[in-house]
Each structure stands twice: as structure tokens, then as C-alpha cells.
């Protein structure tokens, strides 16, 4: 049985499909598009898409076969297609769909670095059952250009290059696919392709580069050697009085950590240099307080800084503390890593935000101490300032202005830039659904 879909919606889908599928400069005229939107074959096509949404393996195969070779900006067209078809057919079904699109412009005071325009998009699907549920996360981003802002100053844009191939070209990728099972209402086990950092190091006001601070020093703790999206398992137990304990074990190499950035290398367990990433944490959340502390180890083959060419594991401890009162919120981070293999030895940051109904303000400062064991002793500590002001144009559309000051970017280790200090201005447009 075909599900009904309004002709205007099918018309919009036809426009998107035409723009995506056509390899020529010409497009179908309005009369042909209207004919296509009223064709029953389109109903059948959209119903197949609906079935794919209800069957995650079929859905993933559809996306990988159809979209992995797609170049940006066709990402936005595909996002529109998936969003509208998902809304039309998943409404009232157990599949929850959320999407986002982010456009960012950045410029620096370094004349040797070109201005940058970057873009990204996400689609997250969740299907719940009585005792658990699936999560599927599809992600895409534009390419990284070597002479532009986020390549020259990696700390300046936590959103840039989130989905790249081995040649640093933007792509669409399957970032997460995992199943969560609940035990006794307070315990949860999640297994699959998963973002470990998103479950262990989240802050209320400094973790989301699409709506909060844009600088990477304020989206995560740089001393923690989290893998990228990786194969692993996470256990969470919600105890009484707002106390939660959690533990994870995963491959040390996620998608972006492998040279080929391919799924075949992700699934390979015998690659040289691979190891295990493990983390444990405890958190306490009550009223306006959020306090978290943890320890981690990454057993992949890190080359030590003492010129002996020996391998060692990276490990460390971290903490996070935040407090929120009405519209005001503060957050503090601290971390320590093994200075024999980690360029970032310690990290300390503080941030503040004021969030009103139609606008928000934020300011933060972070200090990353360089390794004291680096053999050449040329590293310099990095300081990062970030301030933003945003205005909500509508419930789904947010515009943000951002100014950053970075001192000793990359610990002043590389000589490719004329300056390791930069002032960076940014403008971000975020669309959420």
C-alpha cells in the first residue's frame, strides 16, 4: 500500500532529485517536474525510501551506495530530500529524525592565510524499542584547503573537516551505528560504531561547535586521546542521588585515525600500531551542578619524544565542572596526559555563557601546556581566547558572530606559517530541525 504524500512535497523532492542526479547544466523544466511529482513511480520510490528508514541495514546500504561519492554542495540537496521524505513518512512512526546544517565563514589577520568558507551537515535517526534502540548518524562536510584558516589554525574551527577522505576531500559518511540496551531502567550498554567522546566529556555550554563556542579548545579536552568514530562498547549505570558511572572499551583507531579513512581499515583488527582505548568516569549532577572526573588509556603505538624510537601508550586523567543558574552558566576543564608521547601535557580552560530567549553570549579562555619531554625543546604553550554572540532568527535558524585570539597555534611547532599568533573573525549560520 502506497502512503499518501502531498504533491507540493513531492514537487520539492523532485527538484532536489533532479539537481542531484543530473550531470549536465540543464534541468527539467517546471512542467516536467510537475509531471514527475504526480507520477506514481515517485510514490513507489519514496515508499522504498520509507522502508529503508524502517530497516537500518537497508538504509545504510542505500546511503553508502548512493551518497559516498557525492561532492559538496550536493550534501545540502540530499539533506533536504532525506529530511522531507523522513518527515512525510516517519511522522507517527517510531523513527525519530533530526538534521542540521552549518555554514561558516572565517578570516584571519594573517595575510598568508586565505579566508575560508566551510559547511557541514548531519542526519541522526533513532528507533526505539521497549528495552533499547538503534542510533544512525550520517555526516558530511566540505573539503579542507591547505592555505585556508582551519588548516593553518586547526584550533579555530571545531566543525571543519568532520568527514574527510584520505585526500582531505569532503564526503558523506556513516559516522555512528550502534544499539543500546537497557537493564533494570538504570543501566545501559551501547555497542557498535560510536562516538566515545560524546558520552564521556560533554559540557552544557562548551561541547557543541555548531551552536556554542566554535574554537576546538572549547568543544573537548585536547589532552584526551579519544579515537574518532570507532568500534566499541559503552556501559553506563545511573546510581542514586544523581551519580552516574560509565566505562568504555574501543578500538584506538576510529575512521579519521586510519590513513585510508576507510571502513575496511576500521574493521581490520590486525593493523600495525592499533591498540585499545579505554576510559572510566564518574559524574554527579544535581540542581545546577555538573561534576565529572575520569581516567583513560590509549594503547596504540605512540613514538616517544626521547629520540629512542620506542613505543609507549598514552594515558591521563581529566575533570569537568559546571554550574548553571537561570540564564547564566560556567564551565571548567582540566586534563593531564603522558608528556612522553602527547604534545599537550596539561590543559585548563574556563568559559561563561548567558543564554536568553532570542540571543546568547559566551566567552572562554583555554591554556594548553606543551610537553616538557619533547626532545628538541622548541614547543611553546598555547593560549586560546574565544567569544561569541548569537541571535536566533527563528526556532530553527541561528546566526553567530565569533572572535578568537590564538597564541602559539600548534605549539608553534610548524614553520609553514608566517605567524603562529592570529586573530580570527567568524560568522556561522546554523539550521536545526
CSV table of C-alpha atoms in Angstrom, one decimal:
chain,number,residue,atom,x,y,z
A,1,UNK,CA,0.0,0.0,0.0
A,2,UNK,CA,1.4,3.4,-1.0
A,3,UNK,CA,1.4,6.1,1.6
A,4,UNK,CA,0.0,9.4,0.5
A,5,UNK,CA,2.3,12.4,0.1
A,6,UNK,CA,1.2,15.9,-0.8
A,7,UNK,CA,2.0,17.0,-4.4
A,8,UNK,CA,3.9,20.1,-3.3
A,9,UNK,CA,6.2,18.0,-1.1
A,10,UNK,CA,6.8,15.5,-4.0
A,11,UNK,CA,7.5,18.5,-6.3
A,12,UNK,CA,10.2,19.7,-3.9
A,13,UNK,CA,11.7,16.2,-3.7
A,14,UNK,CA,11.7,16.0,-7.5
A,15,UNK,CA,13.6,19.3,-7.7
A,16,UNK,CA,16.2,18.0,-5.3
A,17,UNK,CA,16.5,14.7,-7.0
A,18,UNK,CA,16.8,16.4,-10.4
A,19,UNK,CA,19.6,18.7,-9.2
A,20,UNK,CA,21.4,15.8,-7.5
A,21,UNK,CA,21.1,13.2,-10.3
A,22,UNK,CA,21.6,15.5,-13.3
A,23,UNK,CA,25.2,15.6,-14.5
A,24,UNK,CA,24.5,18.3,-17.1
A,25,UNK,CA,23.9,22.0,-16.7
A,26,UNK,CA,20.3,21.7,-17.8
A,27,UNK,CA,17.5,20.8,-15.5
A,28,UNK,CA,14.0,19.6,-16.0
A,29,UNK,CA,11.5,22.4,-16.7
A,30,UNK,CA,8.6,23.1,-14.4
A,31,UNK,CA,6.1,21.2,-16.5
A,32,UNK,CA,8.2,18.1,-16.4
A,33,UNK,CA,8.8,18.4,-12.7
A,34,UNK,CA,5.1,18.8,-12.0
A,35,UNK,CA,4.5,15.7,-14.1
A,36,UNK,CA,7.2,13.8,-12.2
A,37,UNK,CA,5.7,14.9,-8.9
A,38,UNK,CA,2.4,13.4,-9.8
A,39,UNK,CA,3.8,10.2,-11.2
A,40,UNK,CA,3.0,7.1,-9.2
A,41,UNK,CA,6.6,5.9,-9.8
A,42,UNK,CA,7.8,8.6,-7.5
A,43,UNK,CA,5.4,7.3,-4.8
A,44,UNK,CA,6.9,3.9,-5.2
A,45,UNK,CA,10.4,5.4,-5.0
A,46,UNK,CA,9.6,7.3,-1.8
A,47,UNK,CA,7.9,4.3,-0.2
A,48,UNK,CA,11.1,2.3,-0.8
A,49,UNK,CA,13.0,5.1,1.0
A,50,UNK,CA,10.5,4.8,3.8
A,51,UNK,CA,11.1,1.1,4.1
A,52,UNK,CA,14.8,1.9,4.2
A,53,UNK,CA,14.2,4.2,7.1
A,54,UNK,CA,12.5,1.4,8.9
A,55,UNK,CA,15.2,-1.1,8.2
A,56,UNK,CA,18.6,0.4,9.3
A,57,UNK,CA,20.8,-2.1,7.4
A,58,UNK,CA,19.0,-1.4,4.1
A,59,UNK,CA,19.0,2.3,4.9
A,60,UNK,CA,22.8,2.3,5.4
A,61,UNK,CA,23.4,0.3,2.3
A,62,UNK,CA,21.3,2.8,0.3
A,63,UNK,CA,23.2,5.8,1.7
A,64,UNK,CA,26.7,4.3,1.2
A,65,UNK,CA,26.0,3.2,-2.4
A,66,UNK,CA,24.3,6.4,-3.4
A,67,UNK,CA,26.0,9.2,-1.5
A,68,UNK,CA,29.6,8.3,-0.5
A,69,UNK,CA,30.9,9.6,-3.9
A,70,UNK,CA,28.8,12.7,-3.8
A,71,UNK,CA,30.7,16.0,-3.6
A,72,UNK,CA,29.6,19.0,-1.6
A,73,UNK,CA,27.4,21.2,-2.1
A,74,UNK,CA,25.1,18.4,-3.2
A,75,UNK,CA,25.2,17.4,0.5
A,76,UNK,CA,22.6,20.1,1.3
A,77,UNK,CA,20.3,18.8,-1.5
A,78,UNK,CA,20.5,15.3,-0.2
A,79,UNK,CA,19.8,16.5,3.3
A,80,UNK,CA,16.7,18.3,2.1
A,81,UNK,CA,15.5,15.2,0.3
A,82,UNK,CA,16.1,12.9,3.3
A,83,UNK,CA,14.5,15.4,5.7
A,84,UNK,CA,11.3,16.0,3.8
A,85,UNK,CA,10.8,12.3,2.9
A,86,UNK,CA,11.6,11.3,6.5
A,87,UNK,CA,9.2,13.8,7.9
A,88,UNK,CA,6.4,12.8,5.5
A,89,UNK,CA,6.7,9.1,6.2
A,90,UNK,CA,8.2,8.8,9.7
A,91,UNK,CA,5.6,11.1,11.2
A,92,UNK,CA,3.8,8.9,13.7
A,93,UNK,CA,6.3,6.1,13.3
A,94,UNK,CA,8.9,5.1,16.0
A,95,UNK,CA,11.7,6.6,13.9
A,96,UNK,CA,12.9,10.0,15.3
A,97,UNK,CA,14.8,12.1,12.8
A,98,UNK,CA,16.9,15.2,13.5
A,99,UNK,CA,19.0,17.2,11.0
A,100,UNK,CA,21.4,20.1,11.0
A,101,UNK,CA,23.3,22.2,8.5
A,102,UNK,CA,26.1,24.6,9.3
A,103,UNK,CA,27.8,27.3,7.1
A,104,UNK,CA,30.9,29.1,8.5
A,105,UNK,CA,33.0,32.0,7.1
A,106,UNK,CA,36.3,32.8,8.8
A,107,UNK,CA,39.1,35.3,8.1
A,108,UNK,CA,42.3,36.0,10.0
A,109,UNK,CA,44.7,38.9,10.3
A,110,UNK,CA,47.5,36.7,8.7
A,111,UNK,CA,47.7,37.8,5.0
A,112,UNK,CA,49.4,34.4,4.2
A,113,UNK,CA,46.2,32.6,5.1
A,114,UNK,CA,43.2,32.6,2.8
A,115,UNK,CA,39.7,33.3,4.0
A,116,UNK,CA,37.6,30.1,4.4
A,117,UNK,CA,34.0,29.1,3.8
A,118,UNK,CA,33.2,25.7,5.3
A,119,UNK,CA,30.0,23.7,5.5
A,120,UNK,CA,28.7,20.5,7.3
A,121,UNK,CA,25.5,18.6,7.7
A,122,UNK,CA,24.2,15.8,10.0
A,123,UNK,CA,21.3,13.5,10.0
A,124,UNK,CA,20.6,11.4,13.1
A,125,UNK,CA,17.9,8.7,13.1
A,126,UNK,CA,16.8,6.9,16.3
A,127,UNK,CA,14.5,4.0,16.5
A,128,UNK,CA,13.3,2.9,20.0
A,129,UNK,CA,12.2,-0.4,21.3
A,130,UNK,CA,10.9,-1.5,24.7
A,131,UNK,CA,14.3,-2.4,26.0
A,132,UNK,CA,16.6,-0.4,23.8
A,133,UNK,CA,17.1,1.3,20.5
A,134,UNK,CA,19.2,2.0,17.4
A,135,UNK,CA,21.1,5.2,16.5
A,136,UNK,CA,22.3,6.0,13.0
A,137,UNK,CA,24.3,9.1,12.3
A,138,UNK,CA,25.1,10.3,8.8
A,139,UNK,CA,27.6,13.2,8.5
A,140,UNK,CA,29.1,15.2,5.7
A,141,UNK,CA,31.5,18.2,5.4
A,142,UNK,CA,33.2,20.3,2.8
A,143,UNK,CA,36.9,19.8,2.0
A,144,UNK,CA,39.9,21.2,3.8
A,145,UNK,CA,42.1,23.5,1.7
A,146,UNK,CA,45.8,23.7,2.9
A,147,UNK,CA,46.0,27.5,2.6
A,148,UNK,CA,42.8,28.4,4.5
A,149,UNK,CA,42.0,29.2,8.1
A,150,UNK,CA,41.1,25.9,9.6
A,151,UNK,CA,44.1,24.1,8.1
A,152,UNK,CA,46.5,26.9,9.2
A,153,UNK,CA,45.0,27.2,12.6
A,154,UNK,CA,43.3,23.9,13.5
A,155,UNK,CA,42.1,25.2,16.9
A,156,UNK,CA,40.0,27.8,15.2
A,157,UNK,CA,37.2,25.6,13.9
A,158,UNK,CA,36.0,22.6,15.7
A,159,UNK,CA,33.4,21.8,12.9
A,160,UNK,CA,35.6,21.9,9.9
A,161,UNK,CA,36.6,18.7,8.1
A,162,UNK,CA,34.5,16.4,10.3
A,163,UNK,CA,34.0,14.0,7.4
A,164,UNK,CA,37.0,13.7,5.0
A,165,UNK,CA,38.5,11.0,2.8
A,166,UNK,CA,42.2,10.1,2.6
A,167,UNK,CA,42.9,13.1,0.4
A,168,UNK,CA,41.2,15.6,2.8
A,169,UNK,CA,38.3,15.9,0.4
A,170,UNK,CA,34.8,16.3,1.9
A,171,UNK,CA,32.4,13.4,1.7
A,172,UNK,CA,29.3,11.9,3.2
A,173,UNK,CA,30.0,9.1,5.7
A,174,UNK,CA,28.3,6.8,8.1
A,175,UNK,CA,29.7,8.2,11.4
A,176,UNK,CA,27.7,6.2,14.0
A,177,UNK,CA,25.7,3.0,14.0
A,178,UNK,CA,25.1,1.4,17.4
A,179,UNK,CA,22.5,-0.4,19.5
A,180,UNK,CA,21.7,0.5,23.2
A,181,UNK,CA,20.1,-2.0,25.5
A,182,UNK,CA,18.7,-1.0,28.9
A,183,UNK,CA,18.9,-3.1,32.1
A,184,UNK,CA,16.8,-2.5,35.2
A,185,UNK,CA,15.9,1.0,33.9
A,186,UNK,CA,19.2,2.4,35.3
A,187,UNK,CA,21.9,0.6,33.3
A,188,UNK,CA,22.7,0.8,29.6
A,189,UNK,CA,25.0,-1.0,27.2
A,190,UNK,CA,25.8,0.5,23.8
A,191,UNK,CA,27.7,-1.4,21.2
A,192,UNK,CA,28.7,-0.6,17.6
A,193,UNK,CA,30.3,2.3,15.7
A,194,UNK,CA,30.1,5.1,18.3
A,195,UNK,CA,31.5,8.5,19.3
A,196,UNK,CA,33.1,7.8,22.7
A,197,UNK,CA,34.0,11.4,23.4
A,198,UNK,CA,30.3,12.5,23.2
A,199,UNK,CA,29.4,10.2,26.1
A,200,UNK,CA,32.3,11.0,28.4
A,201,UNK,CA,33.3,14.6,28.1
A,202,UNK,CA,30.2,16.6,27.5
A,203,UNK,CA,29.7,20.1,28.9
A,204,UNK,CA,26.4,22.0,29.0
A,205,UNK,CA,27.9,25.2,27.4
A,206,UNK,CA,31.2,24.1,25.7
A,207,UNK,CA,30.8,21.0,23.7
A,208,UNK,CA,28.8,21.8,20.5
A,209,UNK,CA,30.7,23.7,17.8
A,210,UNK,CA,27.5,24.2,15.8
A,211,UNK,CA,25.7,26.3,18.4
A,212,UNK,CA,28.2,27.2,21.1
A,213,UNK,CA,31.9,28.0,21.0
A,214,UNK,CA,33.5,27.5,17.6
A,215,UNK,CA,37.0,27.1,18.8
A,216,UNK,CA,38.2,23.5,19.2
A,217,UNK,CA,39.7,24.2,22.7
A,218,UNK,CA,36.1,24.7,24.0
A,219,UNK,CA,34.5,21.6,22.4
A,220,UNK,CA,36.6,18.9,24.1
A,221,UNK,CA,39.6,18.4,26.3
A,222,UNK,CA,42.7,18.3,23.9
A,223,UNK,CA,44.7,16.2,26.3
A,224,UNK,CA,42.4,13.2,25.9
A,225,UNK,CA,43.4,10.9,23.0
A,226,UNK,CA,39.8,10.0,22.1
A,227,UNK,CA,39.6,7.9,18.9
A,228,UNK,CA,37.3,9.2,16.1
A,229,UNK,CA,34.1,7.4,15.4
A,230,UNK,CA,35.2,3.9,16.4
A,231,UNK,CA,34.0,0.3,17.1
A,232,UNK,CA,33.4,-0.1,20.8
A,233,UNK,CA,31.1,-0.7,23.8
A,234,UNK,CA,30.0,1.8,26.5
A,235,UNK,CA,28.4,0.8,29.8
A,236,UNK,CA,26.5,3.4,31.8
A,237,UNK,CA,24.9,3.0,35.3
A,238,UNK,CA,22.7,5.7,36.8
A,239,UNK,CA,23.1,5.4,40.5
A,240,UNK,CA,21.1,7.3,43.2
A,241,UNK,CA,21.5,11.0,44.1
A,242,UNK,CA,22.4,12.0,40.5
A,243,UNK,CA,25.6,9.9,40.4
A,244,UNK,CA,26.5,8.1,37.2
A,245,UNK,CA,29.4,5.8,36.5
A,246,UNK,CA,30.5,4.8,33.0
A,247,UNK,CA,33.1,2.7,31.3
A,248,UNK,CA,34.1,2.1,27.6
A,249,UNK,CA,36.4,-0.1,25.6
A,250,UNK,CA,37.0,0.5,22.0
A,251,UNK,CA,39.5,0.4,19.1
A,252,UNK,CA,42.2,3.0,19.4
A,253,UNK,CA,41.7,4.0,15.7
A,254,UNK,CA,38.5,5.5,14.5
A,255,UNK,CA,37.5,6.4,11.0
A,256,UNK,CA,39.7,9.5,10.7
A,257,UNK,CA,42.6,7.9,12.7
A,258,UNK,CA,43.4,5.4,9.9
A,259,UNK,CA,45.4,6.5,6.8
A,260,UNK,CA,42.8,5.3,4.3
A,261,UNK,CA,39.9,6.6,6.4
A,262,UNK,CA,38.0,3.6,5.1
A,263,UNK,CA,35.5,1.2,6.7
A,264,UNK,CA,37.6,-1.8,5.7
A,265,UNK,CA,40.6,-0.5,7.7
A,266,UNK,CA,38.3,0.4,10.5
A,267,UNK,CA,37.1,-3.2,10.7
A,268,UNK,CA,40.6,-4.6,10.4
A,269,UNK,CA,41.9,-5.8,13.9
A,270,UNK,CA,45.4,-6.6,13.0
A,271,UNK,CA,46.7,-3.3,11.6
A,272,UNK,CA,50.1,-2.4,12.8
A,273,UNK,CA,50.1,0.1,15.6
A,274,UNK,CA,46.5,-0.3,16.6
A,275,UNK,CA,45.6,-0.8,20.2
A,276,UNK,CA,42.7,-0.4,22.7
A,277,UNK,CA,41.2,2.8,24.0
A,278,UNK,CA,39.6,2.5,27.5
A,279,UNK,CA,38.0,5.1,29.8
A,280,UNK,CA,36.2,5.2,33.1
A,281,UNK,CA,34.4,8.1,34.6
A,282,UNK,CA,32.1,9.2,37.4
A,283,UNK,CA,29.8,12.1,37.4
A,284,UNK,CA,27.5,13.9,39.8
A,285,UNK,CA,24.6,16.1,38.6
A,286,UNK,CA,22.2,17.8,40.9
A,287,UNK,CA,20.2,21.1,40.6
A,288,UNK,CA,22.6,23.4,38.7
A,289,UNK,CA,25.8,21.4,39.3
A,290,UNK,CA,27.6,19.0,36.9
A,291,UNK,CA,30.9,17.5,38.1
A,292,UNK,CA,32.7,14.7,36.2
A,293,UNK,CA,36.1,13.0,36.5
A,294,UNK,CA,37.7,10.2,34.7
A,295,UNK,CA,40.9,8.3,33.6
A,296,UNK,CA,41.8,6.9,30.2
A,297,UNK,CA,44.5,4.9,28.3
A,298,UNK,CA,45.2,4.6,24.6
A,299,UNK,CA,47.5,1.6,23.9
A,300,UNK,CA,48.2,2.3,20.3
A,301,UNK,CA,51.9,2.6,19.3
A,302,UNK,CA,52.9,6.2,20.1
A,303,UNK,CA,56.6,7.1,19.4
A,304,UNK,CA,58.2,8.6,22.5
A,305,UNK,CA,59.8,12.1,22.3
A,306,UNK,CA,63.2,11.0,23.7
A,307,UNK,CA,64.7,10.1,20.3
A,308,UNK,CA,64.9,6.4,21.2
A,309,UNK,CA,62.1,5.5,18.7
A,310,UNK,CA,60.5,3.3,21.3
A,311,UNK,CA,56.7,2.9,21.6
A,312,UNK,CA,54.6,3.8,24.6
A,313,UNK,CA,50.9,4.1,25.5
A,314,UNK,CA,49.2,7.4,26.1
A,315,UNK,CA,47.2,7.9,29.2
A,316,UNK,CA,45.8,10.6,31.5
A,317,UNK,CA,43.1,11.9,33.8
A,318,UNK,CA,40.6,14.7,33.4
A,319,UNK,CA,37.9,16.6,35.1
A,320,UNK,CA,35.0,18.9,34.3
A,321,UNK,CA,32.9,21.1,36.5
A,322,UNK,CA,29.9,23.3,35.6
A,323,UNK,CA,27.2,25.3,37.3
A,324,UNK,CA,24.1,26.8,35.8
A,325,UNK,CA,21.7,29.4,37.4
A,326,UNK,CA,18.8,30.7,35.4
A,327,UNK,CA,20.4,32.2,32.2
A,328,UNK,CA,24.0,32.1,33.5
A,329,UNK,CA,26.4,29.1,33.2
A,330,UNK,CA,30.1,28.5,33.8
A,331,UNK,CA,32.3,25.6,32.9
A,332,UNK,CA,35.8,24.5,33.8
A,333,UNK,CA,38.0,21.8,32.3
A,334,UNK,CA,41.3,20.2,33.4
A,335,UNK,CA,43.4,17.4,31.9
A,336,UNK,CA,46.8,15.7,32.1
A,337,UNK,CA,48.3,13.4,29.6
A,338,UNK,CA,51.6,11.4,29.2
A,339,UNK,CA,54.2,14.0,28.3
A,340,UNK,CA,56.4,11.3,26.8
A,341,UNK,CA,54.1,10.9,23.8
A,342,UNK,CA,51.5,13.7,24.0
A,343,UNK,CA,52.3,17.2,22.7
A,344,UNK,CA,49.5,18.5,25.0
A,345,UNK,CA,50.7,17.8,28.5
A,346,UNK,CA,48.1,19.7,30.6
A,347,UNK,CA,45.0,21.7,29.7
A,348,UNK,CA,43.0,24.2,31.7
A,349,UNK,CA,40.0,26.2,30.5
A,350,UNK,CA,37.1,28.3,31.8
A,351,UNK,CA,34.1,29.5,30.0
A,352,UNK,CA,30.9,31.5,30.7
A,353,UNK,CA,27.7,31.9,28.8
A,354,UNK,CA,24.5,33.9,29.0
A,355,UNK,CA,21.6,32.3,27.2
A,356,UNK,CA,18.4,34.3,26.7
A,357,UNK,CA,15.3,33.5,24.7
A,358,UNK,CA,16.4,35.1,21.4
A,359,UNK,CA,20.1,35.6,21.9
A,360,UNK,CA,23.2,34.2,23.7
A,361,UNK,CA,26.7,35.4,24.6
A,362,UNK,CA,29.8,33.4,25.5
A,363,UNK,CA,33.4,33.9,26.4
A,364,UNK,CA,36.2,31.4,27.2
A,365,UNK,CA,39.9,31.1,27.7
A,366,UNK,CA,42.0,27.9,27.5
A,367,UNK,CA,45.6,27.2,28.2
A,368,UNK,CA,47.4,24.1,26.9
A,369,UNK,CA,50.9,23.4,28.3
A,370,UNK,CA,53.2,21.8,25.8
A,371,UNK,CA,55.1,18.6,26.6
A,372,UNK,CA,58.2,19.1,28.8
A,373,UNK,CA,59.7,15.9,27.4
A,374,UNK,CA,59.8,16.9,23.7
A,375,UNK,CA,63.5,16.3,22.7
A,376,UNK,CA,64.1,19.5,20.7
A,377,UNK,CA,62.6,21.7,23.4
A,378,UNK,CA,61.0,24.0,20.8
A,379,UNK,CA,57.4,23.7,21.8
A,380,UNK,CA,55.5,26.7,23.2
A,381,UNK,CA,52.4,26.7,25.4
A,382,UNK,CA,49.2,27.6,23.6
A,383,UNK,CA,46.6,30.2,24.8
A,384,UNK,CA,43.2,30.4,23.2
A,385,UNK,CA,40.5,33.1,23.6
A,386,UNK,CA,37.0,32.7,22.1
A,387,UNK,CA,34.0,35.0,22.4
A,388,UNK,CA,30.7,34.8,20.5
A,389,UNK,CA,27.4,36.5,20.2
A,390,UNK,CA,24.4,34.8,18.6
A,391,UNK,CA,20.9,35.7,17.6
A,392,UNK,CA,18.0,33.2,16.9
A,393,UNK,CA,16.4,34.3,13.7
A,394,UNK,CA,13.7,31.7,14.2
A,395,UNK,CA,13.2,28.5,16.1
A,396,UNK,CA,15.4,26.6,13.6
A,397,UNK,CA,17.8,29.2,12.4
A,398,UNK,CA,20.7,30.7,14.4
A,399,UNK,CA,23.3,33.3,13.3
A,400,UNK,CA,26.6,33.6,15.4
A,401,UNK,CA,29.5,36.1,15.2
A,402,UNK,CA,32.7,34.8,16.7
A,403,UNK,CA,36.1,36.3,17.5
A,404,UNK,CA,39.2,34.3,18.6
A,405,UNK,CA,42.7,35.0,19.6
A,406,UNK,CA,45.2,32.1,19.3
A,407,UNK,CA,48.7,32.4,20.6
A,408,UNK,CA,51.3,29.7,19.5
A,409,UNK,CA,48.9,27.7,17.4
A,410,UNK,CA,50.1,24.1,17.1
A,411,UNK,CA,52.6,24.8,19.9
A,412,UNK,CA,54.5,26.9,17.3
A,413,UNK,CA,55.9,23.6,16.0
A,414,UNK,CA,55.5,24.2,12.3
A,415,UNK,CA,57.3,26.7,10.1
A,416,UNK,CA,54.7,26.8,7.3
A,417,UNK,CA,53.0,29.9,8.7
A,418,UNK,CA,54.4,33.4,8.8
A,419,UNK,CA,52.9,33.8,12.3
A,420,UNK,CA,51.7,31.3,14.9
A,421,UNK,CA,49.6,34.0,16.6
A,422,UNK,CA,46.3,35.0,15.0
A,423,UNK,CA,43.1,37.0,15.5
A,424,UNK,CA,40.3,35.2,13.7
A,425,UNK,CA,36.8,36.5,12.9
A,426,UNK,CA,34.0,34.2,12.1
A,427,UNK,CA,30.3,34.2,11.0
A,428,UNK,CA,28.3,31.0,11.5
A,429,UNK,CA,24.8,30.1,10.3
A,430,UNK,CA,23.2,27.1,11.9
A,431,UNK,CA,20.0,25.4,10.8
A,432,UNK,CA,18.5,22.8,13.1
A,433,UNK,CA,15.4,20.6,12.7
